[in-house]
């Protein structure tokens, strides 16, 4: 496991918690100068308090997405303007309004709560099938490869129209791309591999669009979206749709097992599942920061003067544990329902797939604990992904 202290400050954790030095930055300064993740001696402002994070994320005029991408990391090869434009085309988290507004408007109808409810029976079947397989294989089991990873992957594959048999390839690529300990040159290469895969898939869908999301985009918006934009949309949704929910499933299961009194309350009062999921989202905050921003004008934030052109990073785990958000914010308490957390971001870039993620979590956790009421951890300690941009587990062995 990578030493957390070598990670950028906003990514440092001690198991479930933001590292003490990250919590201290929130308590002492709120807005703090830190080395930029893009290296080269540059610095960025790290924003750690809830109110300040909401202000940054909620203002797409004063805080725009920084033009840097994974391709600009130290050690990465120089890319041409054309290559960078290809990488960013259709990437909702890489563009601001009005471009972001145009793309999101086409996608939003597919991610409404009403549309997600249509998927509910299929998601239940997928979860039950995987629980059947775990039960048949017998105790013990590693829940990461048998439960947490395959379920969101299958759901997003079916939603997008991606062949599920390709999952090992895209899971490997995305895991390596998110790993800060992997050399930047390799991560950039993987990014282009991922695009090449999606380019081939999009061309097939353009020739014969089905009833899935990418097919719908080709049929209904084919004249409004370039092929590069379709590739970017597909790549982002595939990447985000399995990495995030997968890590929430594994880390959330561990959190519940480590808080037996909370788990017992959920079992006795299953109607608390909505509040439980919100509290898990807040307390775990698996996405460390979202996109890096750049100030477009001189701004005062948290008592610090941020100059136009300065980079700004929002520490979501620190913000969601801010005593200014709620009392005793470091405690996991499913009874409070975690109102107002920023685990899905905030503002125009609030996570498009939030309704789908919530639905998968609300179905999966109760189903797991109903099937295996005696579920418990084994002596093999869970393995945390401490160097990953999306926090989670690489292993979670359980018995029953």
Coordinates of C-alpha atoms in Angstrom, one line a residue:
X1 CA 0.0 0.0 0.0
X2 CA 1.3 3.5 -0.9
X3 CA 2.3 5.7 2.0
X4 CA -0.5 8.3 2.3
X5 CA 2.0 11.1 3.3
X6 CA 3.5 11.1 -0.2
X7 CA 0.1 11.9 -1.7
X8 CA -1.2 15.4 -2.3
X9 CA -2.7 16.8 0.9
X10 CA -6.3 16.6 -0.4
X11 CA -5.9 12.9 -1.1
X12 CA -4.5 11.8 2.3
X13 CA -6.6 9.4 4.4
X14 CA -6.3 7.2 7.4
X15 CA -8.7 4.5 6.5
X16 CA -12.2 6.2 6.5
X17 CA -11.0 9.6 7.7
X18 CA -9.2 12.6 6.1
X19 CA -5.6 12.5 7.4
X20 CA -5.0 14.6 10.6
X21 CA -3.0 17.1 8.6
X22 CA -5.9 17.7 6.2
X23 CA -8.3 18.1 9.1
X24 CA -5.8 20.5 10.7
X25 CA -5.7 22.6 7.5
X26 CA -9.5 23.0 7.7
X27 CA -9.5 23.9 11.3
X28 CA -6.5 26.3 11.2
X29 CA -6.6 28.0 7.8
X30 CA -9.5 26.8 5.7
X31 CA -7.8 28.0 2.5
X32 CA -4.2 27.0 2.3
X33 CA -1.3 27.2 -0.3
X34 CA -0.1 23.7 -1.3
X35 CA 2.1 22.3 -4.1
X36 CA 0.1 21.9 -7.3
X37 CA -0.6 18.3 -8.5
X38 CA 0.7 19.5 -11.9
X39 CA 4.2 19.9 -10.4
X40 CA 6.9 22.2 -11.9
X41 CA 7.1 24.2 -8.6
X42 CA 3.5 25.6 -9.2
X43 CA 1.2 26.1 -6.2
X44 CA -2.5 25.9 -5.7
X45 CA -5.0 27.0 -3.1
X46 CA -6.6 24.1 -1.2
X47 CA -10.1 24.8 0.0
X48 CA -11.2 22.7 2.9
X49 CA -14.3 24.2 4.6
X50 CA -17.8 23.4 3.6
X51 CA -19.1 26.9 2.9
X52 CA -16.0 27.9 0.9
X53 CA -16.1 24.6 -1.1
X54 CA -19.7 25.3 -2.0
X55 CA -18.8 28.9 -3.0
X56 CA -16.1 27.7 -5.4
X57 CA -18.2 24.8 -6.9
X58 CA -21.3 27.0 -7.2
X59 CA -19.6 29.8 -9.2
X60 CA -18.6 28.7 -12.7
X61 CA -17.9 32.3 -13.6
X62 CA -15.2 33.1 -11.1
X63 CA -13.9 29.6 -10.8
X64 CA -13.6 27.8 -14.2
X65 CA -12.1 24.3 -14.8
X66 CA -8.4 24.5 -15.1
X67 CA -7.1 23.7 -18.6
X68 CA -4.7 21.2 -17.2
X69 CA -5.5 17.5 -17.7
X70 CA -3.9 14.2 -16.8
X71 CA -1.8 14.9 -19.9
X72 CA 0.0 17.8 -18.3
X73 CA 1.3 15.9 -15.3
X74 CA 5.1 15.9 -14.7
X75 CA 6.8 13.3 -16.9
X76 CA 3.9 13.2 -19.3
X77 CA 4.7 13.7 -23.0
X78 CA 3.9 17.0 -24.6
X79 CA 0.6 16.9 -26.5
X80 CA -0.5 19.0 -29.4
X81 CA -3.5 21.3 -29.3
X82 CA -5.4 18.8 -31.5
X83 CA -4.6 15.9 -29.1
X84 CA -5.8 17.9 -26.1
X85 CA -8.9 19.0 -27.9
X86 CA -9.7 15.3 -28.7
X87 CA -9.2 14.4 -25.0
X88 CA -11.6 17.1 -23.8
X89 CA -14.3 16.8 -26.5
X90 CA -17.5 15.6 -24.9
X91 CA -16.0 15.4 -21.5
X92 CA -18.6 17.0 -19.2
X93 CA -16.1 17.4 -16.3
X94 CA -13.6 19.1 -18.6
X95 CA -15.7 22.0 -20.0
X96 CA -17.7 24.9 -18.5
X97 CA -20.9 26.6 -19.7
X98 CA -22.1 27.2 -22.4
X99 CA -20.4 24.1 -23.8
X100 CA -21.2 22.1 -20.6
X101 CA -24.8 23.3 -20.7
X102 CA -25.3 22.1 -24.3
X103 CA -23.9 18.6 -23.6
X104 CA -25.6 18.2 -20.3
X105 CA -29.0 19.1 -21.7
X106 CA -28.9 16.2 -24.1
X107 CA -28.0 13.7 -21.3
X108 CA -30.1 14.9 -18.4
X109 CA -33.4 13.2 -19.6
X110 CA -31.6 9.8 -19.4
X111 CA -30.6 10.3 -15.8
X112 CA -33.9 11.5 -14.2
X113 CA -35.2 9.7 -11.2
X114 CA -38.2 8.5 -13.3
X115 CA -35.9 7.0 -15.9
X116 CA -33.7 5.4 -13.2
X117 CA -36.8 3.7 -11.7
X118 CA -37.3 1.9 -15.0
X119 CA -33.9 0.3 -14.4
X120 CA -34.8 -0.8 -10.9
X121 CA -36.0 -4.3 -11.7
X122 CA -32.9 -5.0 -13.8
X123 CA -30.6 -3.7 -11.1
X124 CA -32.3 -6.0 -8.5
X125 CA -31.8 -9.0 -10.8
X126 CA -28.1 -8.1 -11.4
X127 CA -27.5 -7.8 -7.6
X128 CA -29.4 -11.1 -6.8
X129 CA -27.5 -13.0 -9.5
X130 CA -24.2 -11.9 -8.0
X131 CA -25.4 -12.8 -4.4
X132 CA -26.4 -16.2 -5.7
X133 CA -22.9 -16.7 -7.2
X134 CA -21.2 -15.6 -3.9
X135 CA -23.4 -17.9 -1.9
X136 CA -22.8 -20.9 -4.3
X137 CA -19.0 -20.3 -4.1
X138 CA -19.1 -20.4 -0.3
X139 CA -17.5 -18.5 2.6
X140 CA -15.1 -16.6 2.6
X141 CA -15.4 -14.2 -0.3
X142 CA -13.6 -11.1 -1.5
X143 CA -16.5 -8.6 -2.0
X144 CA -14.5 -6.3 -4.3
X145 CA -14.2 -8.7 -7.4
X146 CA -17.4 -10.6 -6.6
X147 CA -19.9 -7.8 -5.7
X148 CA -18.6 -4.2 -5.6
X149 CA -16.9 -4.1 -8.9
X150 CA -19.1 -6.3 -11.2
X151 CA -22.5 -4.9 -10.3
X152 CA -22.0 -1.2 -11.2
X153 CA -19.9 -2.3 -14.3
X154 CA -22.8 -4.5 -15.6
X155 CA -25.4 -1.7 -14.9
X156 CA -23.4 1.0 -16.7
X157 CA -22.5 -1.4 -19.6
X158 CA -26.2 -2.2 -20.2
X159 CA -27.2 1.5 -19.8
X160 CA -24.6 2.7 -22.3
X161 CA -24.5 -0.2 -24.7
X162 CA -21.0 -1.4 -23.9
X163 CA -20.3 -5.1 -24.2
X164 CA -19.9 -6.5 -20.7
X165 CA -17.3 -9.0 -21.9
X166 CA -15.0 -6.0 -22.4
X167 CA -15.1 -5.1 -18.7
X168 CA -11.7 -6.5 -17.7
X169 CA -10.0 -4.2 -20.2
X170 CA -11.8 -1.0 -19.2
X171 CA -11.6 -1.8 -15.4
X172 CA -7.8 -2.3 -15.7
X173 CA -7.3 0.9 -17.6
X174 CA -9.5 3.1 -15.3
X175 CA -7.9 1.7 -12.2
X176 CA -4.4 2.4 -13.5
X177 CA -5.4 5.9 -14.8
X178 CA -6.7 6.9 -11.4
X179 CA -3.6 5.6 -9.6
X180 CA -1.2 8.5 -8.7
X181 CA 1.6 6.1 -8.2
X182 CA 1.5 5.0 -11.9
X183 CA 4.0 7.0 -14.1
X184 CA 2.3 9.9 -15.8
X185 CA 3.4 8.7 -19.3
X186 CA 1.7 5.3 -18.7
X187 CA -1.5 7.1 -17.5
X188 CA -1.6 9.2 -20.6
X189 CA -1.1 6.2 -22.8
X190 CA -4.0 4.4 -21.1
X191 CA -6.2 7.5 -21.7
X192 CA -5.6 7.2 -25.4
X193 CA -6.2 3.4 -25.3
X194 CA -9.5 4.1 -23.6
X195 CA -10.5 6.6 -26.3
X196 CA -9.5 4.2 -29.0
X197 CA -11.7 1.5 -27.5
X198 CA -14.7 3.9 -27.3
X199 CA -14.0 5.2 -30.8
X200 CA -14.4 1.7 -32.2
X201 CA -17.6 1.2 -30.2
X202 CA -19.1 4.5 -31.2
X203 CA -18.5 3.8 -34.9
X204 CA -20.3 0.5 -34.5
X205 CA -23.2 2.2 -32.7
X206 CA -23.4 5.0 -35.4
X207 CA -23.8 2.2 -38.0
X208 CA -26.5 0.4 -36.0
X209 CA -27.9 2.5 -33.0
X210 CA -29.7 0.4 -30.4
X211 CA -32.0 1.3 -27.6
X212 CA -29.2 2.1 -25.1
X213 CA -27.9 5.6 -24.2
X214 CA -25.2 5.9 -26.8
X215 CA -27.7 4.6 -29.4
X216 CA -30.2 7.2 -28.3
X217 CA -27.6 10.0 -28.6
X218 CA -26.8 8.9 -32.1
X219 CA -30.5 8.8 -33.1
X220 CA -31.7 11.9 -31.4
X221 CA -28.6 14.1 -31.4
X222 CA -26.5 12.7 -34.1
X223 CA -26.4 16.1 -36.0
X224 CA -25.6 18.0 -32.8
X225 CA -22.7 15.9 -31.5
X226 CA -19.4 15.2 -33.3
X227 CA -18.0 11.7 -33.2
X228 CA -15.3 13.0 -30.8
X229 CA -18.0 14.3 -28.5
X230 CA -19.8 11.0 -28.5
X231 CA -16.5 9.2 -27.7
X232 CA -15.9 11.7 -24.8
X233 CA -19.4 11.3 -23.4
X234 CA -19.2 7.5 -23.6
X235 CA -15.7 7.3 -22.1
X236 CA -16.6 9.6 -19.1
X237 CA -19.9 7.8 -18.3
X238 CA -18.2 4.3 -18.5
X239 CA -15.3 5.5 -16.4
X240 CA -17.3 7.3 -13.8
X241 CA -20.3 4.9 -13.8
X242 CA -18.4 1.9 -12.5
X243 CA -15.4 3.4 -10.5
X244 CA -17.4 5.5 -8.1
X245 CA -20.3 3.3 -7.3
X246 CA -18.0 0.3 -7.0
X247 CA -15.8 2.0 -4.4
X248 CA -18.9 3.2 -2.5
X249 CA -20.2 -0.4 -2.3
X250 CA -17.0 -1.9 -0.9
X251 CA -16.1 1.0 1.4
X252 CA -19.7 1.4 2.5
X253 CA -20.0 -2.3 3.4
X254 CA -16.8 -2.0 5.5
X255 CA -18.1 1.1 7.2
X256 CA -21.4 -0.7 8.2
X257 CA -19.5 -3.8 9.4
X258 CA -17.2 -1.7 11.5
X259 CA -20.2 0.1 13.0
X260 CA -22.4 -2.9 14.1
X261 CA -24.8 -0.7 16.1
X262 CA -25.6 1.4 13.0
X263 CA -25.9 -1.7 10.9
X264 CA -28.3 -3.2 13.5
X265 CA -30.4 -0.1 13.4
X266 CA -30.7 -0.3 9.6
X267 CA -31.7 -4.0 9.8
X268 CA -34.4 -3.2 12.3
X269 CA -35.6 -0.2 10.5
X270 CA -35.0 -0.8 6.7
X271 CA -36.8 2.4 5.9
X272 CA -33.6 4.2 7.0
X273 CA -31.8 3.1 3.8
X274 CA -32.1 6.6 2.2
X275 CA -30.6 8.3 5.1
X276 CA -27.9 5.6 5.4
X277 CA -26.8 6.0 1.8
X278 CA -26.6 9.8 2.2
X279 CA -24.6 9.5 5.4
X280 CA -22.2 7.0 3.8
X281 CA -21.8 9.3 0.8
X282 CA -20.9 12.2 3.1
X283 CA -18.8 10.3 5.6
X284 CA -16.7 8.4 3.0
X285 CA -16.5 11.1 0.3
X286 CA -14.7 8.8 -2.1
X287 CA -14.1 11.5 -4.7
X288 CA -11.2 13.6 -3.3
X289 CA -11.6 16.8 -5.1
X290 CA -13.4 16.7 -8.4
X291 CA -11.8 19.0 -11.1
X292 CA -9.1 21.6 -10.4
X293 CA -10.4 25.1 -10.9
X294 CA -8.7 28.4 -11.9
X295 CA -9.7 31.8 -10.6
X296 CA -10.8 34.1 -13.4
X297 CA -10.6 37.2 -11.3
X298 CA -9.1 38.3 -8.0
X299 CA -11.2 36.7 -5.2
X300 CA -11.2 36.8 -1.4
X301 CA -12.1 33.4 0.0
X302 CA -11.8 32.3 3.6
X303 CA -9.8 35.4 4.4
X304 CA -7.2 34.7 1.7
X305 CA -6.7 36.7 -1.5
X306 CA -6.7 34.4 -4.5
X307 CA -5.3 36.1 -7.6
X308 CA -6.7 35.7 -11.1
X309 CA -5.0 32.7 -12.7
X310 CA -4.4 30.8 -9.4
X311 CA -5.3 27.2 -9.2
X312 CA -7.9 26.1 -6.7
X313 CA -8.5 22.5 -5.4
X314 CA -11.6 21.6 -3.3
X315 CA -11.1 18.9 -0.6
X316 CA -14.5 17.2 -0.6
X317 CA -13.7 14.8 2.3
X318 CA -12.6 17.7 4.5
X319 CA -15.7 19.8 3.6
X320 CA -18.1 16.9 4.4
X321 CA -16.5 16.5 7.8
X322 CA -16.6 20.2 8.6
X323 CA -18.2 21.0 12.0
X324 CA -19.7 24.0 10.2
X325 CA -21.8 21.6 8.2
X326 CA -23.1 19.7 11.2
X327 CA -22.1 18.9 14.8
X328 CA -19.9 15.9 15.5
X329 CA -19.2 15.6 11.7
X330 CA -16.5 13.0 12.1
X331 CA -19.0 10.5 13.5
X332 CA -20.9 8.1 11.3
X333 CA -24.5 8.4 12.2
X334 CA -27.1 7.1 9.8
X335 CA -30.0 8.8 11.8
X336 CA -29.1 12.3 10.5
X337 CA -29.5 11.6 6.8
X338 CA -26.5 13.9 6.0
X339 CA -28.3 16.9 4.5
X340 CA -26.4 19.1 2.1
X341 CA -23.2 17.1 1.6
X342 CA -21.0 17.7 -1.4
X343 CA -20.0 14.1 -2.2
X344 CA -21.5 14.5 -5.7
X345 CA -20.1 18.0 -6.0
X346 CA -22.2 21.1 -6.3
X347 CA -23.3 23.7 -8.9
X348 CA -23.4 23.1 -12.6
X349 CA -21.0 20.1 -12.4
X350 CA -23.1 18.3 -9.8
X351 CA -22.8 14.6 -10.7
X352 CA -25.1 13.7 -13.5
X353 CA -25.2 10.0 -12.5
X354 CA -26.2 10.7 -8.8
X355 CA -29.7 9.2 -9.2
X356 CA -28.3 6.0 -10.7
X357 CA -25.6 5.7 -8.0
X358 CA -28.1 6.3 -5.2
X359 CA -30.5 3.6 -6.6
X360 CA -27.7 1.0 -6.9
X361 CA -26.6 1.7 -3.3
X362 CA -30.1 1.7 -1.9
X363 CA -30.8 -1.7 -3.4
X364 CA -27.4 -3.4 -3.0
X365 CA -26.7 -2.8 0.8
X366 CA -30.0 -4.2 2.1
X367 CA -29.8 -7.1 -0.4
X368 CA -26.3 -8.0 0.8
X369 CA -27.2 -8.0 4.5
X370 CA -30.5 -9.8 4.0
X371 CA -28.8 -12.6 2.1
X372 CA -25.9 -12.8 4.6
X373 CA -27.2 -11.7 8.0
X374 CA -24.1 -13.1 9.7
X375 CA -21.7 -11.3 7.4
X376 CA -18.4 -10.5 9.2
X377 CA -14.8 -9.5 8.4
X378 CA -12.1 -12.1 8.3
X379 CA -8.6 -11.9 9.7
X380 CA -7.3 -10.7 6.4
X381 CA -7.4 -6.9 6.7
X382 CA -9.1 -4.8 3.9
X383 CA -6.8 -3.2 1.4
X384 CA -7.3 0.5 0.9
X385 CA -6.6 2.3 -2.4
X386 CA -4.6 5.1 -0.8
X387 CA -3.0 6.3 -4.1
X388 CA -6.2 6.4 -6.1
X389 CA -8.0 9.6 -7.2
X390 CA -11.2 7.8 -6.4
X391 CA -10.8 6.3 -2.9
X392 CA -11.9 2.8 -2.1
X393 CA -10.8 -0.8 -1.5
X394 CA -8.9 -3.2 -3.6
X395 CA -9.8 -6.1 -1.3
X396 CA -12.6 -6.8 1.3
X397 CA -12.7 -10.4 2.5
X398 CA -15.8 -11.4 4.4
X399 CA -17.2 -14.6 5.9
X400 CA -20.7 -15.7 7.0

